[in-house]
Short mmCIF file of C-alpha atoms and ligand atoms in Angstrom, two decimals:
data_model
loop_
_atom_site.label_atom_id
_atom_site.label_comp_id
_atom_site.label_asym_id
_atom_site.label_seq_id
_atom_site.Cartn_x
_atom_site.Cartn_y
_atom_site.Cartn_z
CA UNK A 580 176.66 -171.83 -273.02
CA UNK A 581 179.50 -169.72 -274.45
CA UNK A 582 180.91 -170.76 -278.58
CA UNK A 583 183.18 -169.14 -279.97
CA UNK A 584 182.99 -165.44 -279.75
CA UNK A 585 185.50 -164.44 -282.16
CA UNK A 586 186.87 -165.31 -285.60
CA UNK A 587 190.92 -165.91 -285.68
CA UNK A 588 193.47 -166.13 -287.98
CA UNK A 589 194.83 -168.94 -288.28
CA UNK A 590 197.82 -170.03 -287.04
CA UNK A 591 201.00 -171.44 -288.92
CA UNK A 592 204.77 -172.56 -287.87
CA UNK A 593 205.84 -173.64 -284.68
CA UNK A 594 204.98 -173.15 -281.25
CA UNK A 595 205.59 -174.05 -278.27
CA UNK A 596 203.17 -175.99 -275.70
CA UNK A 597 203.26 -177.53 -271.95
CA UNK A 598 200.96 -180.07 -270.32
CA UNK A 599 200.52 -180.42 -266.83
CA UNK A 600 200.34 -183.27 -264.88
CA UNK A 601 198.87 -183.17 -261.18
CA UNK A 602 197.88 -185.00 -258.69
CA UNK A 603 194.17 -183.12 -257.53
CA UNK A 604 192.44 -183.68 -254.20
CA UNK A 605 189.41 -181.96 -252.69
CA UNK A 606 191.86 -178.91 -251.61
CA UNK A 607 190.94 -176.29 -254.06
CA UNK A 608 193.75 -173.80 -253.06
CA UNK A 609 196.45 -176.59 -252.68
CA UNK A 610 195.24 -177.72 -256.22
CA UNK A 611 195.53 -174.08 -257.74
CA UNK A 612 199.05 -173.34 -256.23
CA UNK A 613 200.36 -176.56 -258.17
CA UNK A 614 198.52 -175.45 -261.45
CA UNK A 615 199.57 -172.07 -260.59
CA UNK A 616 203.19 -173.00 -260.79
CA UNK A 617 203.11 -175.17 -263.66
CA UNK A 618 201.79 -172.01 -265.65
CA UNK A 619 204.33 -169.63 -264.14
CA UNK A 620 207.05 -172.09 -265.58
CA UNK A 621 205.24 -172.27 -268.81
CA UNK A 622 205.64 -168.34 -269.16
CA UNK A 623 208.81 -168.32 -268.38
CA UNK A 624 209.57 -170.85 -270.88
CA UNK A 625 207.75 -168.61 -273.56
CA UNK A 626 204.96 -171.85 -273.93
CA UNK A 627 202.18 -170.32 -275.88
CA UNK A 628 199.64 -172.82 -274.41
CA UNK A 629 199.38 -174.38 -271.25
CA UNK A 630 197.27 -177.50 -270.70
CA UNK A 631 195.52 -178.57 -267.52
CA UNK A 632 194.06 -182.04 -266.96
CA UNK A 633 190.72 -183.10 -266.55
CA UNK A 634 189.55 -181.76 -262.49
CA UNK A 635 192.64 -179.49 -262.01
CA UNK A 636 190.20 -177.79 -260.17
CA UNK A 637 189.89 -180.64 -257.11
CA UNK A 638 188.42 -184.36 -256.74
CA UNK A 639 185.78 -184.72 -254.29
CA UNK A 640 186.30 -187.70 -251.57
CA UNK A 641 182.73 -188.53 -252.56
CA UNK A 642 180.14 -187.96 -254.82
CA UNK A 643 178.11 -185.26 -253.08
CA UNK A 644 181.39 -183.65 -252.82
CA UNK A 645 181.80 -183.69 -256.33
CA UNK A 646 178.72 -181.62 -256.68
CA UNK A 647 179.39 -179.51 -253.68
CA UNK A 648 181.99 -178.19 -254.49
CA UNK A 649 181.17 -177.18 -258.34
CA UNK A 650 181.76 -173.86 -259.16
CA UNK A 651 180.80 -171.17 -262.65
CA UNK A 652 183.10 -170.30 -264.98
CA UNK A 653 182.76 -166.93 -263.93
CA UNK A 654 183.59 -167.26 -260.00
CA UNK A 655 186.68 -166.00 -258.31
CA UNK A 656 188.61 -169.27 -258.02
CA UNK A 657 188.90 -169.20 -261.99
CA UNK A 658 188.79 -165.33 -262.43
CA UNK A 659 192.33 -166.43 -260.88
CA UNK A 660 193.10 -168.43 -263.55
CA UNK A 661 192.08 -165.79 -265.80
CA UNK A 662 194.53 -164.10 -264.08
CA UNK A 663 197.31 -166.09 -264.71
CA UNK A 664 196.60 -166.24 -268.28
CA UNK A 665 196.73 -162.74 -268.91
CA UNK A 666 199.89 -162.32 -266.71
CA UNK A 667 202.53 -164.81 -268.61
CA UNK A 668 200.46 -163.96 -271.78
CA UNK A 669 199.49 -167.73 -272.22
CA UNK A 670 196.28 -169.45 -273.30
CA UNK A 671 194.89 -172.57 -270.90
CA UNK A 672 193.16 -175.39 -271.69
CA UNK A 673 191.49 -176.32 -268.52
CA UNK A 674 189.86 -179.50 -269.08
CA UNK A 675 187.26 -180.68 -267.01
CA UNK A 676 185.82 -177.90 -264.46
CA UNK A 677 183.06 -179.28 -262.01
CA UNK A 678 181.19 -176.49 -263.78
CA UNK A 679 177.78 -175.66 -261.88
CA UNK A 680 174.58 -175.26 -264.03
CA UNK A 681 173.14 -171.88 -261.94
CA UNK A 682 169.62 -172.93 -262.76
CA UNK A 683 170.48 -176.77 -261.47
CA UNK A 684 172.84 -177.33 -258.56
CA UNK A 685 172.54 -181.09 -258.21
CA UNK A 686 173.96 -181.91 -261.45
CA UNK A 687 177.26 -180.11 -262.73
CA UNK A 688 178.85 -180.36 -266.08
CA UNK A 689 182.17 -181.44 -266.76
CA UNK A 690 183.26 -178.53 -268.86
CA UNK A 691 186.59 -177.87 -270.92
CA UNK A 692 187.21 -174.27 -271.10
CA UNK A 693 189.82 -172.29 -273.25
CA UNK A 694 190.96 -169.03 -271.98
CA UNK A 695 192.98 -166.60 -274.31
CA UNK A 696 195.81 -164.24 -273.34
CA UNK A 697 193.56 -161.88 -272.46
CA UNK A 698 191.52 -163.77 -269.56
CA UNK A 699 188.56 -163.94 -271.65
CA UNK A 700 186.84 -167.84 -272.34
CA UNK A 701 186.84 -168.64 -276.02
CA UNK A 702 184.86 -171.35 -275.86
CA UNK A 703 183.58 -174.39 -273.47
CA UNK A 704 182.94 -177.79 -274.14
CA UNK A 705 181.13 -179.90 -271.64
CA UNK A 706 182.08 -183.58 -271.58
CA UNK A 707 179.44 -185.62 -273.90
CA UNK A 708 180.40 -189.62 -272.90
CA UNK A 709 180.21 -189.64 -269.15
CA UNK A 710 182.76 -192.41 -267.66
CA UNK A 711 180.36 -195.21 -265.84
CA UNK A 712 182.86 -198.75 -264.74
CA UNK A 713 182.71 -201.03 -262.58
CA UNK A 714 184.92 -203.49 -262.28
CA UNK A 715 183.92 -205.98 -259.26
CA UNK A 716 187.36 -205.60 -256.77
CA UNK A 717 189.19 -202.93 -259.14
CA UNK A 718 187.44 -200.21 -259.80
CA UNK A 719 183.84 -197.88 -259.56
CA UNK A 720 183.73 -194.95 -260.89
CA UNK A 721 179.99 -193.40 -261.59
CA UNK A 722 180.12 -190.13 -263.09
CA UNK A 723 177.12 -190.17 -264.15
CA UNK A 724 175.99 -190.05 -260.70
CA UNK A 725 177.59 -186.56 -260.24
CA UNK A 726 178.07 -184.64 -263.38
CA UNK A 727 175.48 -184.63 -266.48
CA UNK A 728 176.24 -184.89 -270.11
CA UNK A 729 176.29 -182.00 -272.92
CA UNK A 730 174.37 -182.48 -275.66
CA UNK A 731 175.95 -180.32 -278.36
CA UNK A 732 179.13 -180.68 -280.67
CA UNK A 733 181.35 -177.77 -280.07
CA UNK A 734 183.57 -177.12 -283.47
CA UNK A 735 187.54 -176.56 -282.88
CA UNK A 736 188.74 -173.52 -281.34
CA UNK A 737 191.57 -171.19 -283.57
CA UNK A 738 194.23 -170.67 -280.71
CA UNK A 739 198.21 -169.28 -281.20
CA UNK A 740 199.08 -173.03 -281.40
CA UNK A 741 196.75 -173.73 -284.06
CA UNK A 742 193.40 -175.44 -284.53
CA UNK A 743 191.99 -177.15 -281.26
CA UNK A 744 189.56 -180.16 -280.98
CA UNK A 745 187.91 -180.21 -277.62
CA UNK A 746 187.12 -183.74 -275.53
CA UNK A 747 187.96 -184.85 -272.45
CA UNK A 748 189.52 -188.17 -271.01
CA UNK A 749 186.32 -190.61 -271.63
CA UNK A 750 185.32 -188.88 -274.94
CA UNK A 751 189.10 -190.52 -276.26
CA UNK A 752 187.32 -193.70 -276.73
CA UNK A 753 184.77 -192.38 -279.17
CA UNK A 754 186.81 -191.77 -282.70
CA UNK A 755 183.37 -190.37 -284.25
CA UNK A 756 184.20 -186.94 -282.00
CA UNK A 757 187.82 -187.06 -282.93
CA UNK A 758 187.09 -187.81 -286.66
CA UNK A 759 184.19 -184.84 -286.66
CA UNK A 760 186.77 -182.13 -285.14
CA UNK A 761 189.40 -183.24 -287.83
CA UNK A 762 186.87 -182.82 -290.90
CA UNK A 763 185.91 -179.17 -288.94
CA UNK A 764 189.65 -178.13 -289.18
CA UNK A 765 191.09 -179.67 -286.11
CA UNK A 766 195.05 -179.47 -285.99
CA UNK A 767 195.33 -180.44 -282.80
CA UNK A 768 192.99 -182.81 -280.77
CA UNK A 769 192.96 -181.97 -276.48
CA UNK A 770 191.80 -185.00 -274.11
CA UNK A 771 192.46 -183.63 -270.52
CA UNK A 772 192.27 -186.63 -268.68
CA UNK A 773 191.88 -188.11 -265.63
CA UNK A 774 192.44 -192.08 -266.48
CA UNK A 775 191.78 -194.67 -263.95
CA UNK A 776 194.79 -196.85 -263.30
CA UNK A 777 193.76 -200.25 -264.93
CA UNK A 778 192.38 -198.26 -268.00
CA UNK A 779 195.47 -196.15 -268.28
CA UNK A 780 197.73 -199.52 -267.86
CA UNK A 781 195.58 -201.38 -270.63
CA UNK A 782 194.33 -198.09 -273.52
CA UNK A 783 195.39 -194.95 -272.37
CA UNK A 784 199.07 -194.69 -275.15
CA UNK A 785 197.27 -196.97 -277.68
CA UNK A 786 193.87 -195.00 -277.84
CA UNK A 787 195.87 -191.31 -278.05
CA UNK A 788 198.14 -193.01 -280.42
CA UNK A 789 195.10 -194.00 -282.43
CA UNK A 790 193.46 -190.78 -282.19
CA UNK A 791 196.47 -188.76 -283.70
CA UNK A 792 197.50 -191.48 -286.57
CA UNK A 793 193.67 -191.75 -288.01
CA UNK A 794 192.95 -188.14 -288.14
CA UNK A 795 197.02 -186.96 -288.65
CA UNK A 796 196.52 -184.61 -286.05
CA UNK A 797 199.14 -183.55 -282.78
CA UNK A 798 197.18 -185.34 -279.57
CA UNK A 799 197.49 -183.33 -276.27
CA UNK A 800 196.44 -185.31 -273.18
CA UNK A 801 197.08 -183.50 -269.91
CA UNK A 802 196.27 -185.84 -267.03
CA UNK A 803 196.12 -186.37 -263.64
CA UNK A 804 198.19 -189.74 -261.23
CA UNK A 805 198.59 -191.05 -258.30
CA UNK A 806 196.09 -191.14 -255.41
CA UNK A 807 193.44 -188.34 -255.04
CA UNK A 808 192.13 -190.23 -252.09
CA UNK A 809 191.89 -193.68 -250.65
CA UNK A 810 188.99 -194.35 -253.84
CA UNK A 811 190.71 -192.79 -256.60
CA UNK A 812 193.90 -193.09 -258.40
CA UNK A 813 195.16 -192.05 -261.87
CA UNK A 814 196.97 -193.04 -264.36
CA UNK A 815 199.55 -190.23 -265.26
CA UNK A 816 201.55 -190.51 -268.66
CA UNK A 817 200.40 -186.99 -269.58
CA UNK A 818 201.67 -187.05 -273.20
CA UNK A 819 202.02 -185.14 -276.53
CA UNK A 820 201.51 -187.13 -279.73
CA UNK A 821 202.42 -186.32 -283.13
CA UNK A 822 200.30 -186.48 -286.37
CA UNK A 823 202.88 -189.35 -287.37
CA UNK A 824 201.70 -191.21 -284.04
CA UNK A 825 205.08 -190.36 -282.36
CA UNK A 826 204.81 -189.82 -278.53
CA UNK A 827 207.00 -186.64 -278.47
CA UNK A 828 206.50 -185.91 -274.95
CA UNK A 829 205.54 -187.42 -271.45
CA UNK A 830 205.42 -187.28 -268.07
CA UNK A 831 206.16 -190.34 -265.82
CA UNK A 832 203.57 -191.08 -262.80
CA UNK A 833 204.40 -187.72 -260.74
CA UNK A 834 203.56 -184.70 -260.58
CA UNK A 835 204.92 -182.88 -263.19
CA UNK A 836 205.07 -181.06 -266.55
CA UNK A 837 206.31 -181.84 -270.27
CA UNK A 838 206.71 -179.69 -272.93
CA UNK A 839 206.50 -180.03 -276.63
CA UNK A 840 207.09 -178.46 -280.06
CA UNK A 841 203.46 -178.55 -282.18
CA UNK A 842 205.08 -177.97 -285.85
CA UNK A 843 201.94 -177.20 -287.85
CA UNK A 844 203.64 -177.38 -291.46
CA UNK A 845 204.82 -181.08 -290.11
CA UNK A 846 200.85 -181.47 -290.09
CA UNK A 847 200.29 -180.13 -293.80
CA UNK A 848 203.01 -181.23 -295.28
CA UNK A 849 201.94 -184.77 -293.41
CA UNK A 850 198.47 -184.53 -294.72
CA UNK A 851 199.39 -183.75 -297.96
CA UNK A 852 202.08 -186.70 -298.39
CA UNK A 853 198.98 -189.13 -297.83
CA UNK A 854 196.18 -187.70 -298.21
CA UNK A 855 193.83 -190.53 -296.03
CA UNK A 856 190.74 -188.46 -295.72
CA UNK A 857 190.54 -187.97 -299.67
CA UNK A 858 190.36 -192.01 -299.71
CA UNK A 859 187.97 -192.24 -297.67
CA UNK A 860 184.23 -193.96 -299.24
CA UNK A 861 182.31 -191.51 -298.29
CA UNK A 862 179.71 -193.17 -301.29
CA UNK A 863 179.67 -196.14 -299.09
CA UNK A 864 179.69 -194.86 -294.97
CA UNK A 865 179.62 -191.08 -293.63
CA UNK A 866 179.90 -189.80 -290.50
CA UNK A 867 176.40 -188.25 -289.66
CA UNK A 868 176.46 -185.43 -286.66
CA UNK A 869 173.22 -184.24 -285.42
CA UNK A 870 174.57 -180.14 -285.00
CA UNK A 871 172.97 -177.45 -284.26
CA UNK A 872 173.96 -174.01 -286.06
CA UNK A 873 173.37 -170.81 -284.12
CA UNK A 874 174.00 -168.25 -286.59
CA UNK A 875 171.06 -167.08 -288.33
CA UNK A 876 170.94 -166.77 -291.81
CA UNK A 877 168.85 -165.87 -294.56
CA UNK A 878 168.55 -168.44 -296.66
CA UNK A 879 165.90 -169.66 -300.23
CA UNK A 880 163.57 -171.44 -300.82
CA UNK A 881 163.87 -172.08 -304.55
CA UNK A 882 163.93 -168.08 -305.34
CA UNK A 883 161.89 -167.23 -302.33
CA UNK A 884 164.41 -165.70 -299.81
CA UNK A 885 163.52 -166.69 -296.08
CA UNK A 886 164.00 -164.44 -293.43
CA UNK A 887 166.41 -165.88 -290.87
CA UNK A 888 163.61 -164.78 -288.23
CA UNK A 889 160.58 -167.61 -290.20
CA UNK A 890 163.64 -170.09 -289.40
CA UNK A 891 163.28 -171.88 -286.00
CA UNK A 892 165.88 -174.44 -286.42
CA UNK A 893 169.13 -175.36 -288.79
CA UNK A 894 172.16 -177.40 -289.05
CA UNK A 895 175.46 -176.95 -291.35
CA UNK A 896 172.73 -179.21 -294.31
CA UNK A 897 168.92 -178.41 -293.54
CA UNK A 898 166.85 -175.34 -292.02
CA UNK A 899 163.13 -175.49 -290.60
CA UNK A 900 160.94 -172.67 -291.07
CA UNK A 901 157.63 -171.97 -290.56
CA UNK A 902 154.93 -172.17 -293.69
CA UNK A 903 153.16 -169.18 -295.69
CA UNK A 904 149.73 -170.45 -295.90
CA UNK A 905 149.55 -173.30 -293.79
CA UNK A 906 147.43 -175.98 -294.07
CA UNK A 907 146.69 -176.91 -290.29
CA UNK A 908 147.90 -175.36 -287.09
CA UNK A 909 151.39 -176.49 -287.32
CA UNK A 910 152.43 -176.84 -290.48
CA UNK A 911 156.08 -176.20 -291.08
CA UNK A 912 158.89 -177.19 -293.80
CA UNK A 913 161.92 -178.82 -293.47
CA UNK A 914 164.57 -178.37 -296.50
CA UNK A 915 167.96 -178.51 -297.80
CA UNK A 916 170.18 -175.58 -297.81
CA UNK A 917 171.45 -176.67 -301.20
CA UNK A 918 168.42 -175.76 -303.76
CA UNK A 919 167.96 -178.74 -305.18
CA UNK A 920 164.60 -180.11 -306.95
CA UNK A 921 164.24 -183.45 -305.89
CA UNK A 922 165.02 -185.98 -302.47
CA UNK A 923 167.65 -188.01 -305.52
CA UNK A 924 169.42 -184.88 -305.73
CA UNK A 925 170.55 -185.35 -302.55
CA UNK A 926 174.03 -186.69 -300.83
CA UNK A 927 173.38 -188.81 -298.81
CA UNK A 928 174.96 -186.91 -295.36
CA UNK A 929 172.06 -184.35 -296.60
CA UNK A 930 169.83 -186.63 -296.95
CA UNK A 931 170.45 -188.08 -293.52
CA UNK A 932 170.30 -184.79 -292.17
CA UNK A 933 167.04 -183.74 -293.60
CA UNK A 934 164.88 -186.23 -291.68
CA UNK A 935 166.62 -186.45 -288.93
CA UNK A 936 165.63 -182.62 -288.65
CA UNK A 937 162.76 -183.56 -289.93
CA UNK A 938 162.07 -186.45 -286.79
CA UNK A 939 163.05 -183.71 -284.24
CA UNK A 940 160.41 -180.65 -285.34
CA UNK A 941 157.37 -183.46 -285.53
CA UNK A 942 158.24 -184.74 -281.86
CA UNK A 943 158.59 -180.93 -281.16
CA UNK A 944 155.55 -180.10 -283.14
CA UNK A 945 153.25 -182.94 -281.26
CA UNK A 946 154.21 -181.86 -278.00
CA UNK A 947 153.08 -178.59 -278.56
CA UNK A 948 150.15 -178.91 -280.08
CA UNK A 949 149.71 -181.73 -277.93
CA UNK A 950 148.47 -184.04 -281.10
CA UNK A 951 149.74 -187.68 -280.97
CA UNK A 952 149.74 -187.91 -285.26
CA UNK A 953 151.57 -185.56 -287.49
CA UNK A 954 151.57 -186.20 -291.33
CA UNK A 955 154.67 -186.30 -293.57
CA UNK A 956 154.99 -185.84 -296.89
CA UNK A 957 157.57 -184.76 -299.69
CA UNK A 958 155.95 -183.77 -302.92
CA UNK A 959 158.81 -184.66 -304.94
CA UNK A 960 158.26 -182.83 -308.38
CA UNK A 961 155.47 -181.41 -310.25
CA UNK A 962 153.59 -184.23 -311.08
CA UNK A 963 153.45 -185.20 -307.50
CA UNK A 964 151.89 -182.05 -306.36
CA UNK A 965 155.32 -179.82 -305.79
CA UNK A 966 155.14 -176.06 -306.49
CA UNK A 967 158.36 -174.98 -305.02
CA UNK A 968 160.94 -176.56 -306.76
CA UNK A 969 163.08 -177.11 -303.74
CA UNK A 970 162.94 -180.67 -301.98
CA UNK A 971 161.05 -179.70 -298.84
CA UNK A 972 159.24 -182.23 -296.18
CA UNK A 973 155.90 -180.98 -295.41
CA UNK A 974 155.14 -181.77 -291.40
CA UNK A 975 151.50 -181.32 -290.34
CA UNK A 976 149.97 -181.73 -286.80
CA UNK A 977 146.56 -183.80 -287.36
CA UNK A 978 143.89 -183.54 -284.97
CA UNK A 979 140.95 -186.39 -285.14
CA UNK A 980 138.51 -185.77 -287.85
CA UNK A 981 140.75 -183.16 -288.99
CA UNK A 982 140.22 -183.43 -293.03
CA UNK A 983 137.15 -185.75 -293.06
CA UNK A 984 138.51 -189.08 -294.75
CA UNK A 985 142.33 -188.35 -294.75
CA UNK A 986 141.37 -186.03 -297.49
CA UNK A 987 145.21 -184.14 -296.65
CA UNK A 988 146.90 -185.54 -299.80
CA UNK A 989 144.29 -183.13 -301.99
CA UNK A 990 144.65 -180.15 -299.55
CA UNK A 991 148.06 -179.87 -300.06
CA UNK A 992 147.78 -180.31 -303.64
CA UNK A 993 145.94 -177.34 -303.76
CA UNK A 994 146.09 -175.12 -300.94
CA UNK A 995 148.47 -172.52 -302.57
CA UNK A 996 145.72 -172.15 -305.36
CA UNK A 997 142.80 -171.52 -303.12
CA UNK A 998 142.25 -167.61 -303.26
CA UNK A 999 140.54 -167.70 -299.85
CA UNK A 1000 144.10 -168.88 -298.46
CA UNK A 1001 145.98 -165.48 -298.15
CA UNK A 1002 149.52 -165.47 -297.37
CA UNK A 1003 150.46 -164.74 -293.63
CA UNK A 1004 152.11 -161.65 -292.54
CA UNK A 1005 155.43 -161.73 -292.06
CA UNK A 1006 154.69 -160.43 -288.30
CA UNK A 1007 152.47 -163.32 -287.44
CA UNK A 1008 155.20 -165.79 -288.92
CA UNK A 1009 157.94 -164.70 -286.96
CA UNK A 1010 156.15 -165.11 -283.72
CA UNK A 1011 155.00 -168.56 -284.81
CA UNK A 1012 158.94 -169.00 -285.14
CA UNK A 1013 159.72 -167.55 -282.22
CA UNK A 1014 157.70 -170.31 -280.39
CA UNK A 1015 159.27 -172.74 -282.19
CA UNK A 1016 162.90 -171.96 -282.15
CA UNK A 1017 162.16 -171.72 -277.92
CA UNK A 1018 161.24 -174.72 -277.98
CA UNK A 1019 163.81 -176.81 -280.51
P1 AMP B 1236 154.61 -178.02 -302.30
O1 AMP B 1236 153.26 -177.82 -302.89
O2 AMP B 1236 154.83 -179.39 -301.75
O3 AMP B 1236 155.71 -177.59 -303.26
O4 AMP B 1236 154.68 -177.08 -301.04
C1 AMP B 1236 155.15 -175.76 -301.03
C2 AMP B 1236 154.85 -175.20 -299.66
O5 AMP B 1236 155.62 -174.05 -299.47
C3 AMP B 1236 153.40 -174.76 -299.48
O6 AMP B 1236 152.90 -175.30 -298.29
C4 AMP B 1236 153.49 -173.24 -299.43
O7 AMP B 1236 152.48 -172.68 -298.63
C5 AMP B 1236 154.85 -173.03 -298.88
N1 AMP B 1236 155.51 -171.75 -299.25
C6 AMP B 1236 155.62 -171.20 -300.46
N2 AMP B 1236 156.36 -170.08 -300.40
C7 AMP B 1236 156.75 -169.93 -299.13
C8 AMP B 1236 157.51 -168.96 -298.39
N3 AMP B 1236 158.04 -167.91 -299.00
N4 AMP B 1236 157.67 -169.12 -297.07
C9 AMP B 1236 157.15 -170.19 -296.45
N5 AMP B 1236 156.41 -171.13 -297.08
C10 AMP B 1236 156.21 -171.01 -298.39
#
């Protein structure tokens, strides 16, 4: 899956935006000649951003349509798209592609994709909360039954409008996503939508509304309305909500487009004139977020540097790397990025985030070495056997028999010290990464 590719500046004052509101059905061309339209209007209405609901692409009559139908990112339908961006010098947000996974046709992602001025994708997003209802004589909608779930946070895009939280529709009624783009920068917050009509009637206003007042950011919900087929109808109200909760702009139940003015200073000037996310108890709750980083850097270990290559797994708080002299076959360390000495030094989002690292490399661990026991320990200063002075969590495959009478506790104690223990190439422990960071 594509991030984000490149680093931009950020963007300041006002700009203009326009969200589209359609009415999709399982006619792909008929579908892009609306979109098409809506975008050619947007251009000439110098918009700087275009938004396109949730399956602007079509709506299947069925569920194996659904899938059928799917398409890449890359495929000529949107290389039109692409197109069109680069023509009225625009960027999209197209929410919600059926967005075929090459290596597994049967289940499609439901994937938001930004595409600069330029054609190019900046970054996708593939749904996380999948919308399963039933309710007995109103409505059925499975998606889970044709489109699979992401599994990875995707941080807020910088586009000419300013900083862009990605979700779609479902993901609206799940404030910890909202609340997470908003502490990563988010300015703006994007649910392309595709409501069902008794949701829409009962949440949709009041859970946008929500989203925009709680983390004082502008809400953009594109959406679709009206009847896709005789099984499926929408909601409409594609709307524009300010960081004061004000709906500034929005579309009635037709197909159609609104436009709206995203004032970034109003959104600083907003933030600073109550300044809720400085209140908040973060000694009491936190918002933990199991994310994975990508970039690979070098980080300590006390004073030892690690090479980003002995690192096989690391979030914005922890890194896991692979041991010098290790103990058993699969012995690794789990630590902090902050150098701190002991566990108490901790906060407790690092804290969190340490074992919950930790939890994933032993389950990763075990099924590799194909052990059904793993040992961990902390050695939490230097009268409990700790030589680095770094709060690390030791994780050790054990084997049956392994060290006699659970004699481990000693071993560790004094494996650095035994001069039969050489250190490990660097060589041999970037391959043992290398495994590892495959399989994480
Ligand atoms: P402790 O005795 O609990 O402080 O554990 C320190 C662990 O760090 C031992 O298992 C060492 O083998 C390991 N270690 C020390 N230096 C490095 C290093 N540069 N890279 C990887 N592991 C290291």
């Amino acid at each position: 899956m594509l991030t984000t590719v490149i680093r931009r500046t950020m963007a300041t004052g006002r700009h203009f935006i326009a969200v589209c509101q359609m009415t999709s059905d399982n006619d792909l061309e008929k579908n892009f000649d609306i979109a098409k339209s809506m975008i050619e209007r947007a251009g000439e209405r110098k918009c700087e951003m275009v938004f396109l609901p949730e399956c602007f692409d079509f709506i299947g009559v069925n569920k194996n349509e659904q899938v059928d139908l799917a398409m890449t990112a890359d495929c000529v339908y949107m290389q039109r798209y692409r197109d069109l961006a680069k023509k009225h010098n625009v960027w999209l947000s197209l929410g919600g592609l059926h967005h075929k996974d090459p290596s597994d046709h049967a289940h499609p992602w439901n994937t938001h994709l930004i595409i600069d001025s330029q054609g190019a994708t900046c970054v996708e997003y593939n749904k996380l909360h999948l919308f399963d209802l039933e309710i007995p004589g109103k409505v059925r909608l499975m998606e889970s039954e044709f489109s699979k779930a992401g599994n990875e946070m995707v941080p807020p895009v910088e586009t000419p409008v300013g900083c862009l939280g990605l979700s779609i529709c479902y993901d609206v009624r799940f404030p910890e996503l909202s609340l997470w783009n908003r502490q990563r920068g988010a300015q703006l917050l994007s649910f392309p939508s595709a409501f069902t009509l008794n949701t829409g009637l009962a949440h949709w206003e009041t859970l946008l509304r929500a989203r925009a007042i709680e983390n004082q950011c502008y809400v953009v919900a594109a959406a679709q309305t009206g009847a896709h087929n005789p099984k499926r109808q929408s909601y409409g109200h594609a709307m524009v909500v300010d960081p004061w909760g004000a709906v500034v702009a929005q579309c009635s139940e037709r197909v159609d487009m609104c436009f709206a003015e995203i004032d970034l200073s109003y959104v600083a000037s907003l933030r600073e004139m109550q300044p809720v996310f400085s209140h908040r108890r973060s000694d009491l709750y936190t918002l933990h977020v199991n994310e994975r980083n990508h970039e690979t850097d070098d980080l300590k270990f006390a004073e030892f540097p690690i090479p980003a290559s002995h690192i096989f797994y690391s979030t914005p708080h922890s890194f896991a790397f692979v041991n010098l002299k290790p103990v058993t076959d699969g012995h690794v360390l789990i630590s902090p990025k902050r150098v701190v000495q002991h566990l108490t030094d901790l906060t407790d989002a690092e804290t969190a985030d340490l074992f919950i690292v930790a939890k994933k490399v032993q389950a990763m661990l075990e099924k590799h070495h194909n052990v059904k026991a793993s040992t961990i320990c902390v050695q939490d200063g230097k009268e409990a056997g700790q030589t680095v002075p770094h709060a690390h969590v030791h994780i050790l495959a054990r084997r049956s028999g392994d060290f006699g009478d659970n004699e481990i506790y000693q071993k560790l104690a004094s494996h650095d010290k035994e001069p039969e223990r050489k250190p490990r190439s660097k060589e041999t422990m970037a391959e043992e990464a290398e495994v590892y960071r495959k399989l994480m």
